[in-house]
PDB file of C-alpha atoms and ligand atoms in Angstrom:
ATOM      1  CA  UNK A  16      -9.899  13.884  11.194  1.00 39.00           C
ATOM      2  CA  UNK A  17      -8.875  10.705  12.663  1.00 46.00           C
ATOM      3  CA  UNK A  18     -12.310   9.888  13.772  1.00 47.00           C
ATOM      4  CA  UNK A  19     -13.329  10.387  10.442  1.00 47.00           C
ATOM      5  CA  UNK A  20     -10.889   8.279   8.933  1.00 56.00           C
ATOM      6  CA  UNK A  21     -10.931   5.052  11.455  1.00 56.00           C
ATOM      7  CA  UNK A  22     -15.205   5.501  10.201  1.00 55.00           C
ATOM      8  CA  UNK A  23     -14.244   5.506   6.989  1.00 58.00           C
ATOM      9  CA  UNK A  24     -12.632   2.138   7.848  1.00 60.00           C
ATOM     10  CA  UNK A  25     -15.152   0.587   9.158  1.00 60.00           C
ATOM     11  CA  UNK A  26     -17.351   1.012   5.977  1.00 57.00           C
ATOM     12  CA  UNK A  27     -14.753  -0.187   3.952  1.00 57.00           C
ATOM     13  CA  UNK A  28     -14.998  -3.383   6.379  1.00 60.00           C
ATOM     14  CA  UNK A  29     -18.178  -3.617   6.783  1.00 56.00           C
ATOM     15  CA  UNK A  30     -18.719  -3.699   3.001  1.00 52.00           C
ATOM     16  CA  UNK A  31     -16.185  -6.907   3.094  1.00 56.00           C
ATOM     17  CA  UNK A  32     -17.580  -8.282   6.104  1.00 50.00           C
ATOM     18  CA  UNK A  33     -20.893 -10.670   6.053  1.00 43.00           C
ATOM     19  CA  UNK A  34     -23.994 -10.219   7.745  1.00 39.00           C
ATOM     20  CA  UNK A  35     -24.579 -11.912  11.165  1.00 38.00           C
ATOM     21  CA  UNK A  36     -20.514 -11.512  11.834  1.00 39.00           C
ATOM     22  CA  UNK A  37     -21.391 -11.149  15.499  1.00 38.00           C
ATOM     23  CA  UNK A  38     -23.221 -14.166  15.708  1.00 36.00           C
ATOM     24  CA  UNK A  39     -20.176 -16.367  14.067  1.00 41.00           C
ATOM     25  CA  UNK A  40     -17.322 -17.854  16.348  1.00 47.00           C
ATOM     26  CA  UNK A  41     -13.576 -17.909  14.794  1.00 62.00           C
ATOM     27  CA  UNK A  42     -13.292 -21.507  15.153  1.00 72.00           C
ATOM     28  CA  UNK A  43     -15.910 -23.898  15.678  1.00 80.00           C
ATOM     29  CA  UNK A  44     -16.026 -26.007  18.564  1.00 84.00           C
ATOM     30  CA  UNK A  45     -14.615 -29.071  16.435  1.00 82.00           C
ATOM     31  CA  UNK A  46     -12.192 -26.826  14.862  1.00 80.00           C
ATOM     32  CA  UNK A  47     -10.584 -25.881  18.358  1.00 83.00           C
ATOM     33  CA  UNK A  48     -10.052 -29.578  19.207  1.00 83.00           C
ATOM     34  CA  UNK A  49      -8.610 -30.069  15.842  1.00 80.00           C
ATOM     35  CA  UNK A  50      -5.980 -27.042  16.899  1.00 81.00           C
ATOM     36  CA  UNK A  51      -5.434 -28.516  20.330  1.00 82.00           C
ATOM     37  CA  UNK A  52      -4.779 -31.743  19.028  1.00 81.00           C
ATOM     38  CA  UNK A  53      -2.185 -29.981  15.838  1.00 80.00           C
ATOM     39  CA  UNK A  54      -0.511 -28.125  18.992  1.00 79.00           C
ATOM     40  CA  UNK A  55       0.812 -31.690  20.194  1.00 80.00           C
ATOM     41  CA  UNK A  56       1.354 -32.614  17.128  1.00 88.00           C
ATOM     42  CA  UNK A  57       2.314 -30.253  14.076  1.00 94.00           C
ATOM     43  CA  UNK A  58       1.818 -31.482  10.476  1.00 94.00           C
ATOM     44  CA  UNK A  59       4.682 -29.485  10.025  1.00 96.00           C
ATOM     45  CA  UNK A  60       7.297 -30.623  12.246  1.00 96.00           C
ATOM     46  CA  UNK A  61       7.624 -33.169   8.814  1.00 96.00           C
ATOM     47  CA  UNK A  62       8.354 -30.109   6.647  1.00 97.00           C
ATOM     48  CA  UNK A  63      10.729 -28.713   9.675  1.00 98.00           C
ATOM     49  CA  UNK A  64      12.491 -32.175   9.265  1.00 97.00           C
ATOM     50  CA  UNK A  65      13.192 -32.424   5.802  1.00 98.00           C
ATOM     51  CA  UNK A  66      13.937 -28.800   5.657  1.00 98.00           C
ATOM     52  CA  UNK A  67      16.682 -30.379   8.033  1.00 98.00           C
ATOM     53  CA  UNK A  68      17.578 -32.977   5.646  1.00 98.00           C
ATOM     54  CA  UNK A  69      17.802 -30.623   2.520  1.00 97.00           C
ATOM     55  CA  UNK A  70      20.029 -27.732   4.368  1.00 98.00           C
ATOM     56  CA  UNK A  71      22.203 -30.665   5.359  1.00 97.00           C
ATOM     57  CA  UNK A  72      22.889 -32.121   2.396  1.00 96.00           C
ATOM     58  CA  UNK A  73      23.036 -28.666  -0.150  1.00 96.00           C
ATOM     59  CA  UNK A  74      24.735 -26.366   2.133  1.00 97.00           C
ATOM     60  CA  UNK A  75      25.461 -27.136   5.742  1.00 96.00           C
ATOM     61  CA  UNK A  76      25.887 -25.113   8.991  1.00 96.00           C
ATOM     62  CA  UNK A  77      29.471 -24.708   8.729  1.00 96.00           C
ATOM     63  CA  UNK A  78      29.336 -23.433   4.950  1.00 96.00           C
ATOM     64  CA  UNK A  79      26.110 -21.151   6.176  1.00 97.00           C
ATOM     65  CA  UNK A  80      27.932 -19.877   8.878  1.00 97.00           C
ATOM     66  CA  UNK A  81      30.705 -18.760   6.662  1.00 96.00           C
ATOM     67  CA  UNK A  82      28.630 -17.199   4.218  1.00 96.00           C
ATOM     68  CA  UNK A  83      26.980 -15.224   7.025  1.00 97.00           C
ATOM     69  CA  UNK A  84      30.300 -14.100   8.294  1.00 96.00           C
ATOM     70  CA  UNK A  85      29.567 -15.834  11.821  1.00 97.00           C
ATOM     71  CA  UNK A  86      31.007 -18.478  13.884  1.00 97.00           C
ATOM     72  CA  UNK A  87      28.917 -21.406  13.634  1.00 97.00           C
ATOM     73  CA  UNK A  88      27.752 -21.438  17.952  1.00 97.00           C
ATOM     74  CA  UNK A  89      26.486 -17.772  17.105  1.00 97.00           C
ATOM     75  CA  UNK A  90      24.110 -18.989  14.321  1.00 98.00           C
ATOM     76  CA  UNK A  91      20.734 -19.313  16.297  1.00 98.00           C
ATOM     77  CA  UNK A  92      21.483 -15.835  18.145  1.00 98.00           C
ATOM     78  CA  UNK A  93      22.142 -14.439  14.663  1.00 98.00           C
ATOM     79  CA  UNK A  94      19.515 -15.790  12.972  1.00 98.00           C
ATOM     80  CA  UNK A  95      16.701 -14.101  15.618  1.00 98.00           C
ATOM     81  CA  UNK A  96      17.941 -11.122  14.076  1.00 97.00           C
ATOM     82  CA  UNK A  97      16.488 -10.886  10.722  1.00 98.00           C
ATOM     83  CA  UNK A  98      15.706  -9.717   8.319  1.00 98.00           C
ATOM     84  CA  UNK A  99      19.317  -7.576   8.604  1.00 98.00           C
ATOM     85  CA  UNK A 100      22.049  -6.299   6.642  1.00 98.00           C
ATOM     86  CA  UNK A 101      24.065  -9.635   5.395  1.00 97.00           C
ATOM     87  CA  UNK A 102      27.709  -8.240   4.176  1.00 94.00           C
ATOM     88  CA  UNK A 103      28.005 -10.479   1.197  1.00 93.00           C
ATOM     89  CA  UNK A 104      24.618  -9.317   0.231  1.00 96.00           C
ATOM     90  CA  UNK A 105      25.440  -6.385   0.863  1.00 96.00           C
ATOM     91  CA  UNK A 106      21.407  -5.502   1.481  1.00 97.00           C
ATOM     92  CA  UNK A 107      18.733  -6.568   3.923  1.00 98.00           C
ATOM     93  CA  UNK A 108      17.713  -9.880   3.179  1.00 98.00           C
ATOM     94  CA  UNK A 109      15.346 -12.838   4.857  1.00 98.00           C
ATOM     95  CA  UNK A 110      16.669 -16.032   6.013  1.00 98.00           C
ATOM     96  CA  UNK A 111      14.901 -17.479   2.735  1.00 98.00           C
ATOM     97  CA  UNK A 112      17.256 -15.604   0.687  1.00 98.00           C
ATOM     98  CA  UNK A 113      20.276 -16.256   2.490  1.00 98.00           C
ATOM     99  CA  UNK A 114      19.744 -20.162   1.796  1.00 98.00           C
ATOM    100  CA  UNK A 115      19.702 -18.921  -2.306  1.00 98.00           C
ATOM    101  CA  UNK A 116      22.911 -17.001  -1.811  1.00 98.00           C
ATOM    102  CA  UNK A 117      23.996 -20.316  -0.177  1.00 97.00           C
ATOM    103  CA  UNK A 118      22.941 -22.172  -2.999  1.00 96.00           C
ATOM    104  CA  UNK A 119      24.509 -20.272  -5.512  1.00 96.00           C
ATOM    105  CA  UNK A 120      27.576 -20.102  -3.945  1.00 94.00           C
ATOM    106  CA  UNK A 121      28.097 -24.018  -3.675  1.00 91.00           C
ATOM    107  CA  UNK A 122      27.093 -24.067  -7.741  1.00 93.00           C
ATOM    108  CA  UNK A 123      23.756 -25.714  -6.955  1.00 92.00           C
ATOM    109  CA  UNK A 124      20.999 -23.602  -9.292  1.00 94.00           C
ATOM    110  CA  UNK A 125      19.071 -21.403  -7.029  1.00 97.00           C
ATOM    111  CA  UNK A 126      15.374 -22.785  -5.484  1.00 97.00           C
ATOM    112  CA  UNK A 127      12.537 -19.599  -6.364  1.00 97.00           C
ATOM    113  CA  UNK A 128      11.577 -18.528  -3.167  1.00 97.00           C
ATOM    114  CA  UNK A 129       8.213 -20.379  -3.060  1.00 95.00           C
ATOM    115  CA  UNK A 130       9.818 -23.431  -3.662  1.00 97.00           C
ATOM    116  CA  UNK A 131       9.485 -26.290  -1.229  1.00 96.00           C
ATOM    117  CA  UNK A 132      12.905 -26.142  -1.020  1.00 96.00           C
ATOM    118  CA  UNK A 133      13.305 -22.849  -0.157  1.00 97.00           C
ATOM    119  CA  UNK A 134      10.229 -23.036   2.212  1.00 98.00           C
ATOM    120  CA  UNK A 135      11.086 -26.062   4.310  1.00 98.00           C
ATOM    121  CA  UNK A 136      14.944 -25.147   4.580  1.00 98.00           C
ATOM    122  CA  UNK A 137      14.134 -21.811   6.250  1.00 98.00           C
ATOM    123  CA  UNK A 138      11.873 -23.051   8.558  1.00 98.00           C
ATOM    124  CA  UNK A 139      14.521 -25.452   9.417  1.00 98.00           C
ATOM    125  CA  UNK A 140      17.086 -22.676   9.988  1.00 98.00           C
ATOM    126  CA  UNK A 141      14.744 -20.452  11.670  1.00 98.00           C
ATOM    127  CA  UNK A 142      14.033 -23.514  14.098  1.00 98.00           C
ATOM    128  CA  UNK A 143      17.656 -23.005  14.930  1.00 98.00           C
ATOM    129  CA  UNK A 144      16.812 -20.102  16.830  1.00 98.00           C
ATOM    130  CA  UNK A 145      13.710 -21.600  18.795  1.00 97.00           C
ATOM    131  CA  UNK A 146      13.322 -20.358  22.612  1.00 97.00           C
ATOM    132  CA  UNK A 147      15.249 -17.131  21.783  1.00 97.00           C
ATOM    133  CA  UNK A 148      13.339 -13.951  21.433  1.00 96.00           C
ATOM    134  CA  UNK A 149      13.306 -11.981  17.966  1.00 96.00           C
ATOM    135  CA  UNK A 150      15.701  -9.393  18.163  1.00 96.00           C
ATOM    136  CA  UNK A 151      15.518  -7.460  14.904  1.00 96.00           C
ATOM    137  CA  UNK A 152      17.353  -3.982  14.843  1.00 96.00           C
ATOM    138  CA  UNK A 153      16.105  -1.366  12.886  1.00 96.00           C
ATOM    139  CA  UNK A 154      18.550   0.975  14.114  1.00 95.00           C
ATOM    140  CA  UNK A 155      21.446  -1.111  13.407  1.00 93.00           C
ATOM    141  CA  UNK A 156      22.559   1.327  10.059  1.00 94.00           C
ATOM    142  CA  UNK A 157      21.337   3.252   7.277  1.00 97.00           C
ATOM    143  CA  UNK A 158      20.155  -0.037   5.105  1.00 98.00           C
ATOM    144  CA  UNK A 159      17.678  -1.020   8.267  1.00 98.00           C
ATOM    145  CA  UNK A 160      16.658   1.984   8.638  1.00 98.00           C
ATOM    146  CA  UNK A 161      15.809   2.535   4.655  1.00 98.00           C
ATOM    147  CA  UNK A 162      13.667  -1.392   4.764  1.00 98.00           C
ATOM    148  CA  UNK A 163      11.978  -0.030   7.957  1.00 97.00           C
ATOM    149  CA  UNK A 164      10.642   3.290   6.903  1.00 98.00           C
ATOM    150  CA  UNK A 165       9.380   1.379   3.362  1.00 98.00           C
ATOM    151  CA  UNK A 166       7.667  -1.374   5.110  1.00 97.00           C
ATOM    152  CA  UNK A 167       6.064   1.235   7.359  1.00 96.00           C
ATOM    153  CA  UNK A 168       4.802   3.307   4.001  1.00 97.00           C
ATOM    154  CA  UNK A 169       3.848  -0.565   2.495  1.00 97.00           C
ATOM    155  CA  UNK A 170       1.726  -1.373   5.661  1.00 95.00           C
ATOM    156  CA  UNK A 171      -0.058   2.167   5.613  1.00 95.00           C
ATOM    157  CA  UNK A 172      -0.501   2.772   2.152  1.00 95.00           C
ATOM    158  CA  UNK A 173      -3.891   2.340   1.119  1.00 94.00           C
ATOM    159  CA  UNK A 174      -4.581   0.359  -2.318  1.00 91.00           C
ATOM    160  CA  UNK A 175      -7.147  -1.662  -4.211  1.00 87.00           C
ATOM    161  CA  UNK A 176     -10.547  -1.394  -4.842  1.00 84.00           C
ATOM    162  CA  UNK A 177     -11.633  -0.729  -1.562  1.00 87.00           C
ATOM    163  CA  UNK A 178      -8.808   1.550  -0.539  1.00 91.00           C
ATOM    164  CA  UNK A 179      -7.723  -0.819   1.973  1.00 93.00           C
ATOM    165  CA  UNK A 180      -4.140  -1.134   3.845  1.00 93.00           C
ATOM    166  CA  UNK A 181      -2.668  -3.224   5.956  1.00 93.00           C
ATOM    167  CA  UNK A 182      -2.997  -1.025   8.857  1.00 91.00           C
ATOM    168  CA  UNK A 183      -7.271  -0.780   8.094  1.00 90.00           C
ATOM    169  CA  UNK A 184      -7.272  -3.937   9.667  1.00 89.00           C
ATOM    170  CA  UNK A 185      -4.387  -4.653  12.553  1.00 89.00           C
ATOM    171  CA  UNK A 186      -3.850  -1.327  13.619  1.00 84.00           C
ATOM    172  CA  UNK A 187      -4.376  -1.133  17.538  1.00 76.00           C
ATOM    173  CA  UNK A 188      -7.875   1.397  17.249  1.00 74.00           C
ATOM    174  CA  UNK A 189      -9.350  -1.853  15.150  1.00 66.00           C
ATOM    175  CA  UNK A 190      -8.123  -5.212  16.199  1.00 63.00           C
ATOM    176  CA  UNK A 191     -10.338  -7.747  18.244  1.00 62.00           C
ATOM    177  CA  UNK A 192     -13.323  -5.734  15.637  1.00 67.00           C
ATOM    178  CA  UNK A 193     -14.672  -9.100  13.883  1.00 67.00           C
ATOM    179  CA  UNK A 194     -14.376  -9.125   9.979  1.00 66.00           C
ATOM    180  CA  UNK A 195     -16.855 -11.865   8.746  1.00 61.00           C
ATOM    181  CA  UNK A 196     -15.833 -14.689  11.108  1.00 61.00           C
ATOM    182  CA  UNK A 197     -12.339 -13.825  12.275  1.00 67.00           C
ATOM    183  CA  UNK A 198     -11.227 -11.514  14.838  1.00 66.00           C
ATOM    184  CA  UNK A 199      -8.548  -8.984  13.489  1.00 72.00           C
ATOM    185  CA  UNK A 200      -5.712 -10.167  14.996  1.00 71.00           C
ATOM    186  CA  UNK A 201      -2.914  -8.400  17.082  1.00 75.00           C
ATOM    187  CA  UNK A 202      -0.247  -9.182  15.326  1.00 79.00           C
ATOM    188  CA  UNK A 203       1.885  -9.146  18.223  1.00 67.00           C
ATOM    189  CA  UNK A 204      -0.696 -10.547  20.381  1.00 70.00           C
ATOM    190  CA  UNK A 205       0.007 -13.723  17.834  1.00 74.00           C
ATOM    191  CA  UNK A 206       3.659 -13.282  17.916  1.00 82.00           C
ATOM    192  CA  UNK A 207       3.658 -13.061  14.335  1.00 87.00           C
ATOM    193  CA  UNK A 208       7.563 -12.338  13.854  1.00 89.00           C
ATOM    194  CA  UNK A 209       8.384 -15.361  15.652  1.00 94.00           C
ATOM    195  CA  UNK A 210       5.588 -17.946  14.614  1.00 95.00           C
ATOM    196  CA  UNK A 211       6.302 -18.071  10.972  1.00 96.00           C
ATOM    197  CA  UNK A 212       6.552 -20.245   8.924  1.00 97.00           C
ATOM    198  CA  UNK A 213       3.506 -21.973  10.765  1.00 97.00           C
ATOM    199  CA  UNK A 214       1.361 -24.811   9.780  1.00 96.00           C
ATOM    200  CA  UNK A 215      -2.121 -23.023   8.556  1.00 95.00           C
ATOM    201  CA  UNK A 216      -5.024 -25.198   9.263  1.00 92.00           C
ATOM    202  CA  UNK A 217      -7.342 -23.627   6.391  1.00 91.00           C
ATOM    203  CA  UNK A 218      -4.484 -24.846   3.958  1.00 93.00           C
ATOM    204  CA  UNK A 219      -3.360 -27.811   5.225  1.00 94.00           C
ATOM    205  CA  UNK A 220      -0.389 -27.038   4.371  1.00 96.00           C
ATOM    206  CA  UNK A 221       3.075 -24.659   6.120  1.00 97.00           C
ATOM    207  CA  UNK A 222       2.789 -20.743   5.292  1.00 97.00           C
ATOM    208  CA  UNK A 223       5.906 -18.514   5.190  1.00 97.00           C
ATOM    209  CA  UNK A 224       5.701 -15.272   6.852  1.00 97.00           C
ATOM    210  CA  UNK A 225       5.765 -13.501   3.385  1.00 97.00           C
ATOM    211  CA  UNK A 226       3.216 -15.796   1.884  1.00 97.00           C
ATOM    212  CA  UNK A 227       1.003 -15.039   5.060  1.00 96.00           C
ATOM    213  CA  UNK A 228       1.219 -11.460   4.110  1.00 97.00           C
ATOM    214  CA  UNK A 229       0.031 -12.513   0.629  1.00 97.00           C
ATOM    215  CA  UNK A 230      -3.089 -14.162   1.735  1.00 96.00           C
ATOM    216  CA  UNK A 231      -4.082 -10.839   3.573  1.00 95.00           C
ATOM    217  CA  UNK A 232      -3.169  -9.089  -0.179  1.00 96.00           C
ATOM    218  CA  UNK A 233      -5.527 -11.534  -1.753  1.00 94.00           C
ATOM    219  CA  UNK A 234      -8.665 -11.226   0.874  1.00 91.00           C
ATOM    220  CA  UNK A 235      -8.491  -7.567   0.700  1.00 91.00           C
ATOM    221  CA  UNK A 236      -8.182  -7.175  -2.803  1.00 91.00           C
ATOM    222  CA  UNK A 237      -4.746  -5.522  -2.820  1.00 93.00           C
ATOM    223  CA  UNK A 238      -2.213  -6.023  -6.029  1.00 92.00           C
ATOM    224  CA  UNK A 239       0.112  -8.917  -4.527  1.00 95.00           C
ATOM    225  CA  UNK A 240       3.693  -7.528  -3.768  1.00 97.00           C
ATOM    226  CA  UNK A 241       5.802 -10.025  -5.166  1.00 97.00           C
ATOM    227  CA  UNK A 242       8.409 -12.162  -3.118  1.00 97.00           C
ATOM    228  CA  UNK A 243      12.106 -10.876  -2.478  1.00 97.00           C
ATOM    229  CA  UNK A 244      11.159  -7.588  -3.777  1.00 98.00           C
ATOM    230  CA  UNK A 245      12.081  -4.425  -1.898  1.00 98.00           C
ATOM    231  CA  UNK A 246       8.665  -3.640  -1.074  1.00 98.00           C
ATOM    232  CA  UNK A 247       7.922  -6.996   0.703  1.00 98.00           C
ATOM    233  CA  UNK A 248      11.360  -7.537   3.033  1.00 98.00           C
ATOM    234  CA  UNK A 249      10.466  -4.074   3.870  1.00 98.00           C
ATOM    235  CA  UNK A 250       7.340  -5.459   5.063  1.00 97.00           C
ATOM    236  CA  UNK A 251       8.813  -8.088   6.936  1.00 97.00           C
ATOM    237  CA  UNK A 252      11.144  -5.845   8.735  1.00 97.00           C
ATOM    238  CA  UNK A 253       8.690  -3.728   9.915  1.00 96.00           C
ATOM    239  CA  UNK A 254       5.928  -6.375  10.981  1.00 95.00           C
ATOM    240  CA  UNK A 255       9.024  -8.226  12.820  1.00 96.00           C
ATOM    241  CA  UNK A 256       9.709  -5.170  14.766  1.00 95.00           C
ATOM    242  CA  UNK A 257       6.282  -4.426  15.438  1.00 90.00           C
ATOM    243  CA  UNK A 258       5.973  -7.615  16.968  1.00 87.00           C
ATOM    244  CA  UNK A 259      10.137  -7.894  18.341  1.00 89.00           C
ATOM    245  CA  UNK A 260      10.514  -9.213  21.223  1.00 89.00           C
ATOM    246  CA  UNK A 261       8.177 -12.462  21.045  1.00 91.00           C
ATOM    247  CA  UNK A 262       9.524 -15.983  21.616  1.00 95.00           C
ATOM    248  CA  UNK A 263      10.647 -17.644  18.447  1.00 97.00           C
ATOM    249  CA  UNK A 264       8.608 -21.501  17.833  1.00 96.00           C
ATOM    250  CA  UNK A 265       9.396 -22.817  14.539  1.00 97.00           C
ATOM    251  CA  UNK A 266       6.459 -24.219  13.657  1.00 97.00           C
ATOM    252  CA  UNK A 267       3.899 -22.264  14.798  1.00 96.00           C
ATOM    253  CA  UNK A 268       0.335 -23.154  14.273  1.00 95.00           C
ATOM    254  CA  UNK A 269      -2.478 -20.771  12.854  1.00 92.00           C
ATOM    255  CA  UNK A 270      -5.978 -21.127  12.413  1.00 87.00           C
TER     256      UNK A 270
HETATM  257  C1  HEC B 325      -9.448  -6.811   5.353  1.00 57.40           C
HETATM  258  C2  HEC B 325      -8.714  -6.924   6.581  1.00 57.40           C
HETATM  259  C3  HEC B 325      -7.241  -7.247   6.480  1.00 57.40           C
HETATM  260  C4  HEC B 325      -6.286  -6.587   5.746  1.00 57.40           C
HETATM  261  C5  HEC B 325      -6.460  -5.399   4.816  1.00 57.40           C
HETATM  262  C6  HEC B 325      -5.031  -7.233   6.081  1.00 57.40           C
HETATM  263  N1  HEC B 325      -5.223  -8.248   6.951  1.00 57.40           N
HETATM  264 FE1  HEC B 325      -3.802  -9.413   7.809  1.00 57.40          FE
HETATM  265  N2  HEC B 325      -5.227 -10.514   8.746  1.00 57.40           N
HETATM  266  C7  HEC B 325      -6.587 -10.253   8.708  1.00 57.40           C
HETATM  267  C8  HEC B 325      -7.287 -11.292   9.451  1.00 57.40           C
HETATM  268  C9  HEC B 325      -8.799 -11.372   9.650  1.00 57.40           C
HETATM  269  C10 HEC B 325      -6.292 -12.184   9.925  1.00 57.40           C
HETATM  270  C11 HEC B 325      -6.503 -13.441  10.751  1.00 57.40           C
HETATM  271  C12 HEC B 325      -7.038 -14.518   9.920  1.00 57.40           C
HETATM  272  C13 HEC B 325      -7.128 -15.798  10.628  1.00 57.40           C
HETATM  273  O1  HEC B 325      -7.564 -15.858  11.775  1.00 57.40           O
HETATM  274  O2  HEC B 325      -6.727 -16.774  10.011  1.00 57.40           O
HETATM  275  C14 HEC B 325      -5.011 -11.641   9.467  1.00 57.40           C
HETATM  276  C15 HEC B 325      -3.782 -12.222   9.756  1.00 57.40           C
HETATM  277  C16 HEC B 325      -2.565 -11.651   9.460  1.00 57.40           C
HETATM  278  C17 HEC B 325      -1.295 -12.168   9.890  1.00 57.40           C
HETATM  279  C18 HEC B 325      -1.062 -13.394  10.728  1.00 57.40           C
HETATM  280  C19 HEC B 325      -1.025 -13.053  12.189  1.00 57.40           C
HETATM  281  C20 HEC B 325      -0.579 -14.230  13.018  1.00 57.40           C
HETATM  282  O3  HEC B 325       0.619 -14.384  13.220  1.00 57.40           O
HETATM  283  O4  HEC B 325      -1.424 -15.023  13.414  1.00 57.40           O
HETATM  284  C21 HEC B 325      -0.335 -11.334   9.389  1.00 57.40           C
HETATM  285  C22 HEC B 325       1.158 -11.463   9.592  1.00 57.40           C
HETATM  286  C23 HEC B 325      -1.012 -10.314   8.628  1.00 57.40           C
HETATM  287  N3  HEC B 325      -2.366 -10.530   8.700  1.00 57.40           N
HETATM  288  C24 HEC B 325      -0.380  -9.283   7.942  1.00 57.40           C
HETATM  289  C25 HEC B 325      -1.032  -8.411   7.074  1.00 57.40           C
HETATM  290  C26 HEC B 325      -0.344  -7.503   6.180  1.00 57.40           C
HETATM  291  C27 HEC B 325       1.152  -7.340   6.061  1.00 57.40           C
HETATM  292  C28 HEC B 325      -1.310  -6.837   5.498  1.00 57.40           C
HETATM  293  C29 HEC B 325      -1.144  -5.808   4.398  1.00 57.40           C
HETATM  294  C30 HEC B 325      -0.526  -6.288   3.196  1.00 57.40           C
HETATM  295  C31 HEC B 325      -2.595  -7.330   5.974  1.00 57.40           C
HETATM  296  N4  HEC B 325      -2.378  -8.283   6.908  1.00 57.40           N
HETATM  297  C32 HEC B 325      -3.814  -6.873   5.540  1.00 57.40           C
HETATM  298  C33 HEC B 325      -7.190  -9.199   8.082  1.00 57.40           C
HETATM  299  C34 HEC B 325      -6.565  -8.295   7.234  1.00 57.40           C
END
């Protein structure tokens, strides 16, 4: 049966895939200098920076801190916790939407989450927490738990027009396969919980975690979950605890 099915996956690939994948690198000779050079130098380090700026001036660490129900020295071990259950949420939320709670409780109107705003801030405050290791708990209570099991059915669940899921491509019977030019990555192999937001060099331009997970959506031709929703933190909890345990580096770089 699960022969059969992992076959079945590779058709389903191979249909997306182009001819002559083998013979294509992942990155061009040029384009690995180009990383090399980005890795001393991140484009977005700028967007870390005035995500600085911003959280200063709307909300501040000490406000944050209260909002979070932590002392303010405890932030950056707190914040290589989540997604997690926030009290005042009283839900599992991202660090994204902990900045619009902040928001809205200081009176300031409330940034979507694809905002710049929104974006640059929490890469800012996940920066906070650089050179600790992720340490999400999905054990922690009955909430977790709930966001865990979802994202698990979200990652598995096959959709679209080619029946793909998450899984068809970065589950561990498939990665390092080669779909058109890219490998399939481990995602914990590329620390994915604790490399996002990262600068993406194909977009010029910083990539949240969520957003990343979008981009996938879009290639494979799957209905794109919307941000904030249930569906999607549930995804985030359960790729950050596939992946727990990885060194956080706020902000990471990606092909
Ligand atoms: C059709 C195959 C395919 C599907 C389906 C797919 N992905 Fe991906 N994913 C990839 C490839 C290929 C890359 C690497 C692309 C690159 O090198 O830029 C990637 C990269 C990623 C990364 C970045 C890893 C890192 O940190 O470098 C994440 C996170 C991710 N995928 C999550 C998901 C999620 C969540 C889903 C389901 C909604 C999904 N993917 C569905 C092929 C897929």
């Amino acid at each position: 049966m699960r022969k059969l099915s992992v076959s079945a996956t590779l058709i389903a690939l191979a249909l997306l895939s182009t001819a002559n994948a083998e013979e294509k690198m992942s990155m061009s000779d040029a384009d690995k200098a180009m990383y090399a050079e980005m890795l001393e130098n991140n484009p977005a380090a700028m967007d870390v920076a005035e995500g600085e700026e911003m959280f200063e001036r709307l909300i501040g660490n000490e406000a944050y801190a209260k909002m979070l129900g932590v002392k303010e020295k405890d932030l950056p071990k707190y914040l290589s916790g989540f997604p997690r259950v926030v009290k005042s949420a009283g839900k599992v939320v991202t660090i994204a939407q902990t900045l619009q709670m902040a928001m809205a409780d200081r009176g300031q109107s409330v940034p979507k989450l694809e905002s710049n705003e929104i974006i640059k801030m929490s890469a800012y405050v996940k920066s906070l927490a650089n050179g600790l290791k992720t340490s999400i708990d999905v054990k922690s209570d009955k909430q977790m738990k709930e966001m865990m099991a979802l994202g698990q059915e979200v990652f598995e669940q096959r959709r679209g027009g080619r029946g793909l899921s998450c899984n068809s491509c970065h589950s561990a019977d498939i990665i390092g396969q080669r779909l058109r030019m890219q490998p399939l990555p481990d995602l914990g192999v590329n620390k994915a919980a604790g490399t996002w937001p990262a600068y993406r060099m194909t977009q010029s331009q910083m990539v949240t975690l969520d957003k990343r997970f979008q981009q996938c959506m879009e290639n494979a031709l799957l209905a794109k979950i919307p941000l904030g929703s249930r569906e999607m933190v549930g995804l985030e909890v359960y790729v950050t605890n596939k992946t727990k345990g990885n060194e956080i580096q706020i902000p990471g770089l990606k092909r």
